[in-house]
Amino acid sequence: HRRLSIIDLSPAGAQPMASHCGRYIIAFNGEIYNHLALRDELTAMGAAPVWRGNSDTETLLAAVTHWGLRGALRRSHGMFALALWDRQAQRVHLARDRMGEKPLYVAWLDNGWAFGSELKALLAVPGFEARLCRDAVAAFLTYGYVPETHCIFQHVQKVPPGQMMTLSRGQATPSTEAYETFGELLDRGLAARASGERATLNDLEATLGQVVEEQMLSDVPLGCFLSGGIDSSLVAALMQSRSTQPVRTFAIGFSEARFNEAPHAAAVARHLGTEHTEFILSEQDALEVITDLSKVYDEPFADSSQIPTALLCREAHSSVTVALTGDGGDEVFGGYNRHVIGPRLLSRLQRVPRSLRRSAGRIVSACAPAITPENGWPRRIASRLRLPVTALDKAAKIAPHLGDIDDLPALYQHFSRGIHDSEVLMQDAITVPAPDPAFPVGGAEWMMAMDSVTYLPGDILVKVDRAAMAASLETRAPFLDSRVVTAAWGLPLEMKIADGTGKQVLRSLLDRYVPRDLIDRPKQGFAIPLDRWLRGE
C-alpha cells in the first residue's frame, strides 16, 4: 500500500491496518468525510475501541467491526476503493464508492486473483498477461474513453460503483452485492419529490454547506479549483464562508481568448477574497506534459482536457495537498447543453420527415470544414448568438445522423459518441452496444441519469483522479456526496432546467455569494484549442 497521507500523518494512520479485534485487515484509498460523526456514534453506543489515532481508516474498521461492511459503507460519506481481508471467513471484500470517484481493478489469473487501484499494480503481478481486449478497444474508439463496463486488458474488470465484490478461498467466481448505488439515490430523491417533501433553496444550501465543511477536514494544506463557472465558484464561496482565512484557489487559462476562462475565475476570486493563483498553459507546456499522459491514465483516454487538468494538478500541488472541485455539478443538476436542448431538439426532429433531415444534415456537414481557426466567421456568428464555444463542433458531429434519430436514447448516443462507425478505425470492428439502464425518468432527467452512470465515472472522474494522484494531490467533489445527489433528485426538473438554461437552483444559490454578472455567460466546459494545436507543433 502506498499512502498519500491526508488525515493523521502519524504512524497510527499507516496501512495496511488491522482492526482492534484482529479479525480484519484493510487497504483503503480515499476519504470518509463524516468519520468524526461515526466515531461519536460508536462512542455513544459503547462500541468504540480505545482509539490509536485520528485516521478515518481506523474509524472505518471500527464501523465494520460493529455494523458489518455493508452497514458501515451505507453510513459512510466519502470516496474510496478498499480491500478488506476477513481472517475469520478467509475471504477478501473489494468495495468502491457510490459514484465511482476512486478506481478499483480486479484481474483473473490462472491461480487466483489480483486487485489494485492502478493497472500498473497488476502489470507487476507474476502471471498477469497484458493482452488487449478488442471489445474495450472498440468502446474506446466509440466514446473516447474505456467505459466502466470494460477494461483495456483481457480478464480484468472494474468493481462497479456502489458495490462490493467478495473473493473467497476455493470459490471459482466472485460474488457481487450492492450496498448503495446511484439508482438507489435517484429512487430515494424521486420518492421524496413524490411525497411532497420538496427541498427548498435553504435546505440545499444547508446540505451542500455541511458537505463542504466535512470535506475541508484535512491535516495538510487545502484549496479549491476555480474556473469561474457556476459549480467551482459555488464550492469556493461555501469554503470561504466557512474559513477564517482566505481559501487558496487555483485556475488555469490559455493564451487564446476563445478558450480562456482565467479572467472570469480571477474576478470571482477577487469578489470572494480568496488567495488566488493563475497558470497560463502554453503550447510548450502541452507538448511537455503529453509524454507523461500514458503513465498517468494507464488506459487509453481521449478527453483533451486531460492536458490542462494534469498541469493544473501539478501546479496546485506546489501549494496544497487537497483541492475541492466542482465535478458532478453538471450531471447532478442538469448543466450540460444536451440536457437543455436535447428534448427540444428531439421534439422538433420528430416532426420533420427523414428525407428532409438527411438533406439538412448533408448541408451542415458540407459547411463544417469552413469552421477553422483561420476562417473564424462561423465562430464569430455563434459568439454573437451567445452559443457555447463547442456548439458548432457538436452540430457538425450530429449532422450526418439527423435522419437516424427517432428517440431519446438514439439522440443521447449521438451526443455522447465520438465516432459512430468504428470500422473507420478498426478492422473487423465490433459494434458497441449502447447501455440501457432502466431509469424511472424521461427527457432531460433520463440524460442526466445516463451521464451519471456512464460519462461521469468513465471520463470526468477518471480525468481528474488520475491527474491528481499522479501529482500526489487529492481532489474532493462535494456535488457527488450521496446526500447532495439525493437532494438534487428530490428537486423538480424546473428547479434545475428552465428558460433554456441548466443548473437554475445552483445559480440561485450562487446569487447569495457572487453577483450574477460575474457568472452569466454561455457554458464553455474545460475545452482547449485542440484544432490549432494539432495543426501546429
Coordinates of C-alpha atoms in Angstrom, one line a residue:
H1 CA 0.0 0.0 0.0
R2 CA 1.4 3.4 -1.0
R3 CA -0.3 6.2 1.0
L4 CA -0.9 9.8 0.3
S5 CA -1.3 11.0 3.9
I6 CA -4.1 13.4 4.4
I7 CA -5.6 12.7 7.9
D8 CA -3.5 11.6 10.8
L9 CA 0.0 11.8 9.3
S10 CA 1.5 9.8 12.2
P11 CA 2.3 6.0 12.1
A12 CA -1.1 5.4 13.7
G13 CA -2.6 6.1 10.3
A14 CA -0.3 3.7 8.4
Q15 CA -1.7 1.0 6.2
P16 CA -2.5 -1.9 5.8
M17 CA -4.2 -1.5 9.1
A18 CA -5.7 -4.2 11.4
S19 CA -8.9 -3.8 13.3
H20 CA -8.8 -3.7 17.2
C21 CA -10.4 -7.1 17.3
G22 CA -7.8 -8.5 14.9
R23 CA -10.3 -10.0 12.5
Y24 CA -10.0 -7.5 9.7
I25 CA -7.1 -6.1 7.7
I26 CA -7.8 -3.1 5.4
A27 CA -6.0 -1.4 2.5
F28 CA -8.0 1.8 1.8
N29 CA -7.7 4.6 -0.8
G30 CA -9.8 7.7 -0.3
E31 CA -11.6 9.6 2.5
I32 CA -14.5 9.1 4.8
Y33 CA -15.6 12.7 5.4
N34 CA -18.1 12.0 8.2
H35 CA -15.7 9.8 10.2
L36 CA -15.7 12.0 13.2
A37 CA -19.5 11.7 13.4
L38 CA -19.2 8.0 13.1
R39 CA -16.7 8.0 15.9
D40 CA -19.2 9.9 18.1
E41 CA -22.0 7.4 17.2
L42 CA -19.8 4.4 18.0
T43 CA -18.8 6.0 21.3
A44 CA -22.4 6.8 22.3
M45 CA -23.3 3.2 21.6
G46 CA -20.4 1.9 23.7
A47 CA -18.9 0.2 20.6
A48 CA -15.9 2.4 20.2
P49 CA -12.4 0.9 20.9
V50 CA -9.6 2.8 22.6
W51 CA -8.6 4.8 19.5
R52 CA -4.9 4.5 18.5
G53 CA -5.0 7.7 16.3
N54 CA -7.3 10.1 14.4
S55 CA -7.5 8.4 11.0
D56 CA -10.7 7.7 9.1
T57 CA -9.2 4.3 8.3
E58 CA -9.3 3.3 11.9
T59 CA -12.9 4.7 12.2
L60 CA -14.0 2.6 9.2
L61 CA -12.5 -0.5 10.7
A62 CA -14.4 0.0 13.9
A63 CA -17.6 0.6 12.0
V64 CA -17.1 -2.6 10.0
T65 CA -16.5 -4.5 13.3
H66 CA -19.8 -3.2 14.7
W67 CA -22.1 -2.9 11.7
G68 CA -20.5 -5.2 9.1
L69 CA -19.1 -3.9 5.9
R70 CA -22.4 -3.2 4.2
G71 CA -23.7 -1.3 7.2
A72 CA -20.5 0.6 7.6
L73 CA -20.4 1.7 4.0
R74 CA -24.1 2.8 3.9
R75 CA -23.3 5.0 6.9
S76 CA -20.1 6.4 5.4
H77 CA -20.0 9.5 3.2
G78 CA -16.9 9.6 1.1
M79 CA -14.9 8.5 -1.9
F80 CA -13.0 5.2 -1.7
A81 CA -11.7 2.0 -3.0
L82 CA -10.9 -0.6 -0.4
A83 CA -9.8 -4.2 0.1
L84 CA -10.9 -5.8 3.4
W85 CA -9.4 -9.2 4.4
D86 CA -11.6 -11.2 6.8
R87 CA -9.2 -13.5 8.6
Q88 CA -12.1 -15.5 10.2
A89 CA -14.0 -16.2 7.0
Q90 CA -10.9 -16.4 4.8
R91 CA -12.2 -14.0 2.1
V92 CA -11.5 -10.5 0.8
H93 CA -14.1 -7.9 0.1
L94 CA -13.5 -5.2 -2.5
A95 CA -15.7 -2.1 -2.5
R96 CA -15.9 1.2 -4.3
D97 CA -17.7 4.5 -3.5
R98 CA -21.2 5.1 -4.8
M99 CA -20.4 7.5 -7.7
G100 CA -17.1 5.9 -8.9
E101 CA -14.7 8.6 -7.8
K102 CA -12.0 6.1 -6.9
P103 CA -10.9 3.2 -9.2
L104 CA -10.6 -0.5 -8.3
Y105 CA -9.4 -3.2 -10.8
V106 CA -9.7 -6.9 -10.4
A107 CA -7.7 -9.4 -12.6
W108 CA -8.4 -13.1 -13.1
L109 CA -5.2 -15.2 -13.0
D110 CA -4.6 -18.9 -13.6
N111 CA -4.0 -19.4 -9.9
G112 CA -6.2 -16.7 -8.2
W113 CA -7.0 -13.0 -8.3
A114 CA -5.1 -9.8 -8.2
F115 CA -6.5 -6.3 -7.4
G116 CA -5.3 -2.8 -7.2
S117 CA -6.3 0.9 -7.7
E118 CA -4.0 1.2 -10.7
L119 CA -3.4 -1.1 -13.7
K120 CA 0.3 -0.6 -13.2
A121 CA 0.0 -2.7 -10.0
L122 CA -1.4 -5.6 -12.0
L123 CA 1.4 -5.4 -14.5
A124 CA 3.8 -6.2 -11.7
V125 CA 2.0 -9.4 -10.7
P126 CA 3.7 -12.6 -11.8
G127 CA 1.5 -14.5 -14.2
F128 CA -0.5 -11.5 -15.4
E129 CA -0.7 -11.2 -19.2
A130 CA -1.4 -7.8 -20.6
R131 CA -3.4 -8.7 -23.6
L132 CA -5.7 -6.1 -25.3
C133 CA -9.4 -6.6 -25.1
R134 CA -10.9 -5.9 -28.5
D135 CA -14.3 -5.0 -27.0
A136 CA -12.6 -2.4 -24.9
V137 CA -10.7 -1.0 -27.9
A138 CA -13.9 -0.7 -29.8
A139 CA -15.6 1.0 -26.9
F140 CA -12.7 3.4 -26.6
L141 CA -12.8 4.3 -30.3
T142 CA -16.6 4.9 -29.9
Y143 CA -16.6 7.0 -26.7
G144 CA -13.1 8.4 -26.3
Y145 CA -12.7 6.5 -23.0
V146 CA -12.9 2.9 -21.8
P147 CA -16.3 2.6 -20.1
E148 CA -16.8 1.3 -16.6
T149 CA -18.1 -2.0 -18.0
H150 CA -14.8 -2.7 -19.8
C151 CA -11.1 -2.7 -19.2
I152 CA -8.4 -2.4 -21.9
F153 CA -6.8 -5.7 -20.7
Q154 CA -8.5 -9.1 -21.0
H155 CA -9.6 -10.8 -17.8
V156 CA -9.7 -7.5 -15.9
Q157 CA -12.8 -5.7 -14.7
K158 CA -13.6 -2.7 -12.6
V159 CA -15.6 -3.1 -9.4
P160 CA -18.8 -1.2 -10.1
P161 CA -19.6 1.9 -8.1
G162 CA -21.6 1.3 -5.0
Q163 CA -20.9 -2.4 -5.0
M164 CA -18.9 -4.9 -3.0
M165 CA -17.1 -7.9 -4.6
T166 CA -16.2 -10.9 -2.5
L167 CA -13.4 -13.3 -3.3
S168 CA -13.4 -16.4 -1.3
R169 CA -10.8 -19.2 -0.9
G170 CA -11.9 -22.2 -3.0
Q171 CA -14.6 -20.2 -4.9
A172 CA -14.1 -20.1 -8.7
T173 CA -16.0 -16.8 -9.3
P174 CA -16.5 -13.8 -7.0
S175 CA -19.9 -12.7 -5.7
T176 CA -21.1 -9.1 -6.1
E177 CA -23.5 -7.2 -3.9
A178 CA -24.7 -3.6 -4.0
Y179 CA -24.5 -1.7 -0.7
E180 CA -25.9 1.6 -2.2
T181 CA -25.9 2.5 -5.9
F182 CA -26.7 5.7 -7.9
G183 CA -30.0 4.1 -8.8
E184 CA -31.0 3.9 -5.1
L185 CA -30.0 7.6 -4.5
L186 CA -32.1 8.6 -7.5
D187 CA -35.1 6.5 -6.3
R188 CA -34.9 8.0 -2.8
G189 CA -34.8 11.5 -4.2
L190 CA -37.8 10.8 -6.5
A191 CA -39.7 9.3 -3.6
A192 CA -39.2 12.5 -1.6
R193 CA -40.3 14.6 -4.5
A194 CA -43.5 12.5 -5.0
S195 CA -44.4 12.7 -1.3
G196 CA -44.3 16.4 -1.4
E197 CA -41.2 16.7 0.8
R198 CA -39.8 19.3 -1.6
A199 CA -36.4 20.7 -0.6
T200 CA -36.1 24.4 -0.5
L201 CA -33.1 26.5 -1.6
N202 CA -32.2 26.9 2.1
D203 CA -32.3 23.1 2.5
L204 CA -29.9 22.6 -0.4
E205 CA -27.6 25.3 0.9
A206 CA -27.5 23.6 4.3
T207 CA -26.8 20.2 2.8
L208 CA -24.1 21.5 0.5
G209 CA -22.6 23.6 3.2
Q210 CA -22.4 20.6 5.6
V211 CA -20.7 18.5 2.9
V212 CA -18.2 21.2 2.0
E213 CA -17.4 21.7 5.7
E214 CA -16.8 18.0 6.1
Q215 CA -14.6 17.9 3.0
M216 CA -12.5 20.7 4.3
L217 CA -11.2 18.4 7.1
S218 CA -7.5 17.9 6.5
D219 CA -4.2 17.7 8.3
V220 CA -2.4 19.1 5.2
P221 CA -2.8 22.3 3.2
L222 CA -6.1 22.6 1.3
G223 CA -7.5 24.6 -1.6
C224 CA -10.0 24.7 -4.4
F225 CA -10.0 24.6 -8.2
L226 CA -11.8 27.7 -9.6
S227 CA -12.8 28.0 -13.3
G228 CA -15.1 30.9 -12.7
G229 CA -18.1 28.8 -13.7
I230 CA -21.1 28.1 -11.5
D231 CA -20.0 24.8 -9.9
S232 CA -16.5 25.7 -8.8
S233 CA -17.5 29.2 -7.8
L234 CA -20.2 27.9 -5.5
V235 CA -17.8 25.4 -3.9
A236 CA -15.2 28.2 -3.4
A237 CA -17.9 30.5 -2.0
L238 CA -19.1 27.9 0.5
M239 CA -15.5 27.1 1.5
Q240 CA -14.7 30.8 2.0
S241 CA -17.8 31.4 4.1
R242 CA -16.6 28.6 6.4
S243 CA -13.0 29.7 6.7
T244 CA -11.4 32.3 8.9
Q245 CA -8.7 33.0 6.4
P246 CA -8.5 33.3 2.6
V247 CA -9.1 30.0 0.8
R248 CA -6.4 29.1 -1.8
T249 CA -7.9 28.9 -5.3
F250 CA -6.3 27.8 -8.5
A251 CA -7.2 28.4 -12.1
I252 CA -5.7 27.6 -15.5
G253 CA -6.0 29.6 -18.7
F254 CA -4.9 29.8 -22.3
S255 CA -3.3 32.4 -24.4
E256 CA -6.2 32.0 -26.9
A257 CA -9.1 34.2 -25.7
R258 CA -11.8 31.9 -27.1
F259 CA -10.9 29.2 -24.5
N260 CA -9.5 31.4 -21.7
E261 CA -11.7 31.3 -18.6
A262 CA -8.9 32.6 -16.3
P263 CA -10.2 36.2 -16.2
H264 CA -13.6 35.0 -15.0
A265 CA -12.0 32.9 -12.3
A266 CA -9.9 35.9 -11.2
A267 CA -13.0 38.1 -10.9
V268 CA -14.8 35.6 -8.7
A269 CA -11.7 35.2 -6.6
R270 CA -11.4 38.9 -6.0
H271 CA -15.1 39.1 -5.0
L272 CA -14.8 36.2 -2.6
G273 CA -11.4 37.4 -1.2
T274 CA -9.6 34.1 -1.9
E275 CA -5.8 33.7 -2.2
H276 CA -5.8 33.1 -6.0
T277 CA -3.2 31.6 -8.2
E278 CA -3.5 31.6 -12.0
F279 CA -1.5 29.5 -14.6
I280 CA -1.5 30.1 -18.3
L281 CA -1.0 26.9 -20.3
S282 CA 1.3 27.4 -23.3
E283 CA 1.7 25.1 -26.3
Q284 CA 5.1 24.2 -25.0
D285 CA 3.6 23.2 -21.6
A286 CA 1.2 20.9 -23.5
L287 CA 4.0 19.3 -25.5
E288 CA 5.9 18.5 -22.4
V289 CA 3.0 17.0 -20.4
I290 CA 1.8 14.8 -23.3
T291 CA 4.7 12.4 -23.0
D292 CA 3.6 11.6 -19.4
L293 CA -0.1 11.1 -20.1
S294 CA 0.0 7.3 -20.9
K295 CA 1.7 6.8 -17.5
V296 CA -0.9 8.9 -15.7
Y297 CA -4.0 7.3 -17.2
D298 CA -3.0 3.6 -17.7
E299 CA -5.9 3.0 -20.1
P300 CA -6.4 4.8 -23.4
F301 CA -8.1 8.2 -22.7
A302 CA -9.0 10.8 -25.4
D303 CA -10.5 13.6 -23.4
S304 CA -8.3 16.5 -24.5
S305 CA -8.9 18.4 -21.2
Q306 CA -6.7 15.9 -19.5
I307 CA -3.8 18.2 -20.7
P308 CA -4.8 21.3 -18.7
T309 CA -6.1 19.1 -15.8
A310 CA -2.7 17.4 -15.5
L311 CA -0.9 20.7 -15.5
L312 CA -3.3 22.3 -13.0
C313 CA -2.9 19.4 -10.6
R314 CA 0.9 19.6 -10.8
E315 CA 0.9 23.3 -10.2
A316 CA -1.6 23.2 -7.4
H317 CA 0.5 20.5 -5.6
S318 CA 3.2 23.0 -5.1
S319 CA 0.9 24.8 -2.6
V320 CA -1.7 22.3 -1.4
T321 CA -2.2 18.6 -1.0
V322 CA -6.0 18.6 -1.2
A323 CA -8.2 20.5 -3.6
L324 CA -12.0 20.6 -3.7
T325 CA -13.6 20.7 -7.2
G326 CA -16.9 21.4 -8.9
D327 CA -17.1 18.0 -10.6
G328 CA -20.5 16.4 -10.8
G329 CA -22.5 19.6 -10.8
D330 CA -23.4 19.2 -14.4
E331 CA -24.6 15.6 -14.1
V332 CA -26.5 16.1 -10.9
F333 CA -28.1 19.5 -11.6
G334 CA -28.6 19.4 -15.4
G335 CA -25.7 21.5 -16.6
Y336 CA -24.8 20.1 -20.0
N337 CA -26.1 21.7 -23.1
R338 CA -27.6 18.3 -24.2
H339 CA -29.7 18.3 -21.1
V340 CA -31.2 21.7 -22.1
I341 CA -31.5 21.4 -25.8
G342 CA -31.8 17.6 -26.2
P343 CA -35.5 17.1 -25.5
R344 CA -36.5 20.2 -27.5
L345 CA -34.3 19.1 -30.5
L346 CA -35.8 15.6 -30.5
S347 CA -39.3 17.0 -30.4
R348 CA -38.5 19.2 -33.5
L349 CA -36.7 16.4 -35.3
Q350 CA -39.6 14.0 -34.9
R351 CA -41.9 16.5 -36.8
V352 CA -39.6 16.5 -39.9
P353 CA -39.6 13.7 -42.5
R354 CA -36.4 11.6 -42.5
S355 CA -35.5 12.7 -46.1
L356 CA -35.5 16.4 -45.2
R357 CA -33.4 15.6 -42.0
R358 CA -30.9 13.8 -44.1
S359 CA -30.7 16.7 -46.6
A360 CA -30.2 19.2 -43.8
G361 CA -27.5 17.0 -42.3
R362 CA -25.6 16.9 -45.5
I363 CA -25.6 20.7 -45.8
V364 CA -24.3 21.2 -42.3
S365 CA -21.6 18.5 -42.8
A366 CA -20.5 20.3 -46.0
C367 CA -20.2 23.6 -44.2
A368 CA -18.2 22.0 -41.3
P369 CA -14.7 22.2 -42.9
A370 CA -15.1 26.0 -43.1
I371 CA -15.0 26.2 -39.3
T372 CA -11.3 26.6 -38.6
P373 CA -9.2 29.0 -36.5
E374 CA -8.0 30.6 -39.8
N375 CA -11.6 31.0 -41.0
G376 CA -13.4 32.1 -37.9
W377 CA -16.5 33.8 -39.2
P378 CA -18.8 30.9 -38.2
R379 CA -17.5 31.1 -34.6
R380 CA -17.9 34.8 -34.5
I381 CA -21.6 34.4 -35.5
A382 CA -22.0 31.7 -32.9
S383 CA -20.4 34.0 -30.3
R384 CA -22.8 36.9 -31.1
L385 CA -25.7 34.4 -30.7
R386 CA -24.3 33.5 -27.3
L387 CA -23.9 29.9 -28.3
P388 CA -21.4 27.7 -26.3
V389 CA -17.8 27.7 -27.6
T390 CA -18.3 24.0 -28.6
A391 CA -21.7 24.3 -30.2
L392 CA -20.5 24.3 -33.8
D393 CA -18.4 21.2 -33.2
K394 CA -21.3 19.4 -31.8
A395 CA -23.6 20.4 -34.6
A396 CA -21.0 19.1 -37.1
K397 CA -20.8 15.8 -35.2
I398 CA -24.5 15.1 -35.1
A399 CA -25.4 16.4 -38.5
P400 CA -24.6 13.3 -40.6
H401 CA -27.0 11.3 -38.4
L402 CA -30.1 13.5 -38.3
G403 CA -32.0 11.0 -40.4
D404 CA -31.4 8.2 -37.8
I405 CA -32.5 9.9 -34.7
D406 CA -36.0 8.8 -33.7
D407 CA -36.0 8.6 -29.9
L408 CA -34.1 9.9 -26.8
P409 CA -31.6 7.0 -26.5
A410 CA -30.6 7.4 -30.1
L411 CA -30.1 11.2 -29.7
Y412 CA -28.1 10.6 -26.5
Q413 CA -25.9 8.2 -28.2
H414 CA -25.1 10.7 -31.0
F415 CA -24.3 13.4 -28.4
S416 CA -22.1 11.1 -26.4
R417 CA -20.2 9.1 -29.0
G418 CA -17.1 10.5 -30.6
I419 CA -17.1 8.1 -33.6
H420 CA -20.2 6.3 -34.7
D421 CA -18.7 3.8 -37.2
S422 CA -15.7 2.1 -35.6
E423 CA -14.9 0.4 -38.9
V424 CA -13.3 3.7 -39.9
L425 CA -10.5 2.9 -37.5
M426 CA -10.7 -0.8 -36.7
Q427 CA -10.6 -3.8 -38.9
D428 CA -13.4 -6.4 -38.2
A429 CA -14.9 -3.8 -35.9
I430 CA -17.1 -4.8 -33.1
T431 CA -20.4 -3.0 -32.6
V432 CA -20.5 -1.5 -29.1
P433 CA -24.0 -1.9 -27.6
A434 CA -25.5 1.2 -26.1
P435 CA -26.0 1.0 -22.3
D436 CA -29.7 0.9 -21.4
P437 CA -30.3 1.2 -17.7
A438 CA -34.0 1.4 -16.7
F439 CA -34.4 4.8 -15.0
P440 CA -37.9 5.8 -13.9
V441 CA -37.5 9.2 -15.5
G442 CA -37.6 10.6 -19.1
G443 CA -36.4 13.6 -21.1
A444 CA -33.6 15.7 -19.7
E445 CA -33.6 13.7 -16.4
W446 CA -33.0 10.5 -18.3
M447 CA -30.0 12.0 -20.0
M448 CA -28.7 13.3 -16.6
A449 CA -29.0 9.8 -15.1
M450 CA -27.2 8.3 -18.1
D451 CA -24.4 10.8 -17.7
S452 CA -24.1 9.9 -14.0
V453 CA -23.5 6.2 -14.6
T454 CA -21.5 6.4 -17.9
Y455 CA -19.7 9.7 -18.8
L456 CA -19.2 10.8 -15.2
P457 CA -17.3 7.7 -13.8
G458 CA -15.8 6.7 -17.2
D459 CA -14.5 10.1 -18.3
I460 CA -14.8 13.1 -15.9
L461 CA -13.8 11.3 -12.7
V462 CA -11.0 9.4 -14.4
K463 CA -9.6 12.6 -15.9
V464 CA -9.4 14.3 -12.5
D465 CA -8.5 11.4 -10.2
R466 CA -5.6 10.1 -12.3
A467 CA -4.1 13.5 -12.9
A468 CA -4.4 14.4 -9.2
M469 CA -2.9 11.1 -7.9
A470 CA 0.0 11.4 -10.4
A471 CA 0.8 14.7 -8.8
S472 CA 0.3 13.5 -5.2
L473 CA -2.8 15.7 -4.9
E474 CA -6.2 14.6 -3.5
T475 CA -9.3 16.1 -5.1
R476 CA -12.7 16.1 -3.5
A477 CA -16.1 16.6 -5.2
P478 CA -18.9 17.9 -2.9
F479 CA -21.6 17.6 -5.6
L480 CA -21.1 13.8 -5.6
D481 CA -21.8 13.3 -1.9
S482 CA -24.7 10.9 -1.7
R483 CA -26.7 13.4 0.4
V484 CA -26.3 16.1 -2.3
V485 CA -27.2 13.6 -5.1
T486 CA -30.3 12.5 -3.3
A487 CA -31.3 16.1 -2.5
A488 CA -30.9 17.0 -6.2
W489 CA -33.2 14.2 -7.4
G490 CA -35.7 15.4 -4.9
L491 CA -36.0 18.7 -6.7
P492 CA -38.5 19.1 -9.6
L493 CA -36.9 19.4 -13.0
E494 CA -38.0 23.1 -13.4
M495 CA -35.7 24.0 -10.4
K496 CA -32.8 22.6 -12.5
I497 CA -33.6 23.4 -16.1
A498 CA -35.8 26.3 -17.1
D499 CA -35.9 29.1 -19.6
G500 CA -33.3 27.5 -21.8
T501 CA -30.6 27.2 -19.1
G502 CA -29.5 24.5 -16.7
K503 CA -28.4 24.4 -13.0
Q504 CA -31.0 27.0 -12.1
V505 CA -31.0 26.1 -8.5
L506 CA -27.2 26.4 -8.3
R507 CA -27.4 29.8 -10.0
S508 CA -29.9 31.0 -7.4
L509 CA -27.8 29.7 -4.6
L510 CA -24.6 31.3 -6.0
D511 CA -26.5 34.6 -6.3
R512 CA -26.3 34.8 -2.5
Y513 CA -22.5 34.9 -2.7
V514 CA -21.4 36.2 -6.2
P515 CA -23.1 38.8 -8.5
R516 CA -24.8 37.2 -11.4
D517 CA -22.9 39.3 -14.0
L518 CA -19.6 37.6 -12.9
I519 CA -21.0 34.2 -13.8
D520 CA -23.7 34.7 -16.5
R521 CA -22.2 33.5 -19.8
P522 CA -22.6 30.5 -22.2
K523 CA -21.3 27.2 -20.8
Q524 CA -17.8 26.6 -22.1
G525 CA -16.5 23.4 -20.4
F526 CA -12.8 22.7 -20.0
A527 CA -12.1 23.0 -23.7
I528 CA -8.7 23.6 -25.3
P529 CA -7.7 24.9 -28.8
L530 CA -7.2 21.4 -30.0
D531 CA -7.7 22.1 -33.7
R532 CA -5.0 24.8 -33.8
W533 CA -2.6 22.7 -31.6
L534 CA -2.9 19.7 -33.9
R535 CA -2.3 21.8 -37.0
G536 CA 0.8 23.3 -35.4
E537 CA 3.6 21.8 -33.4

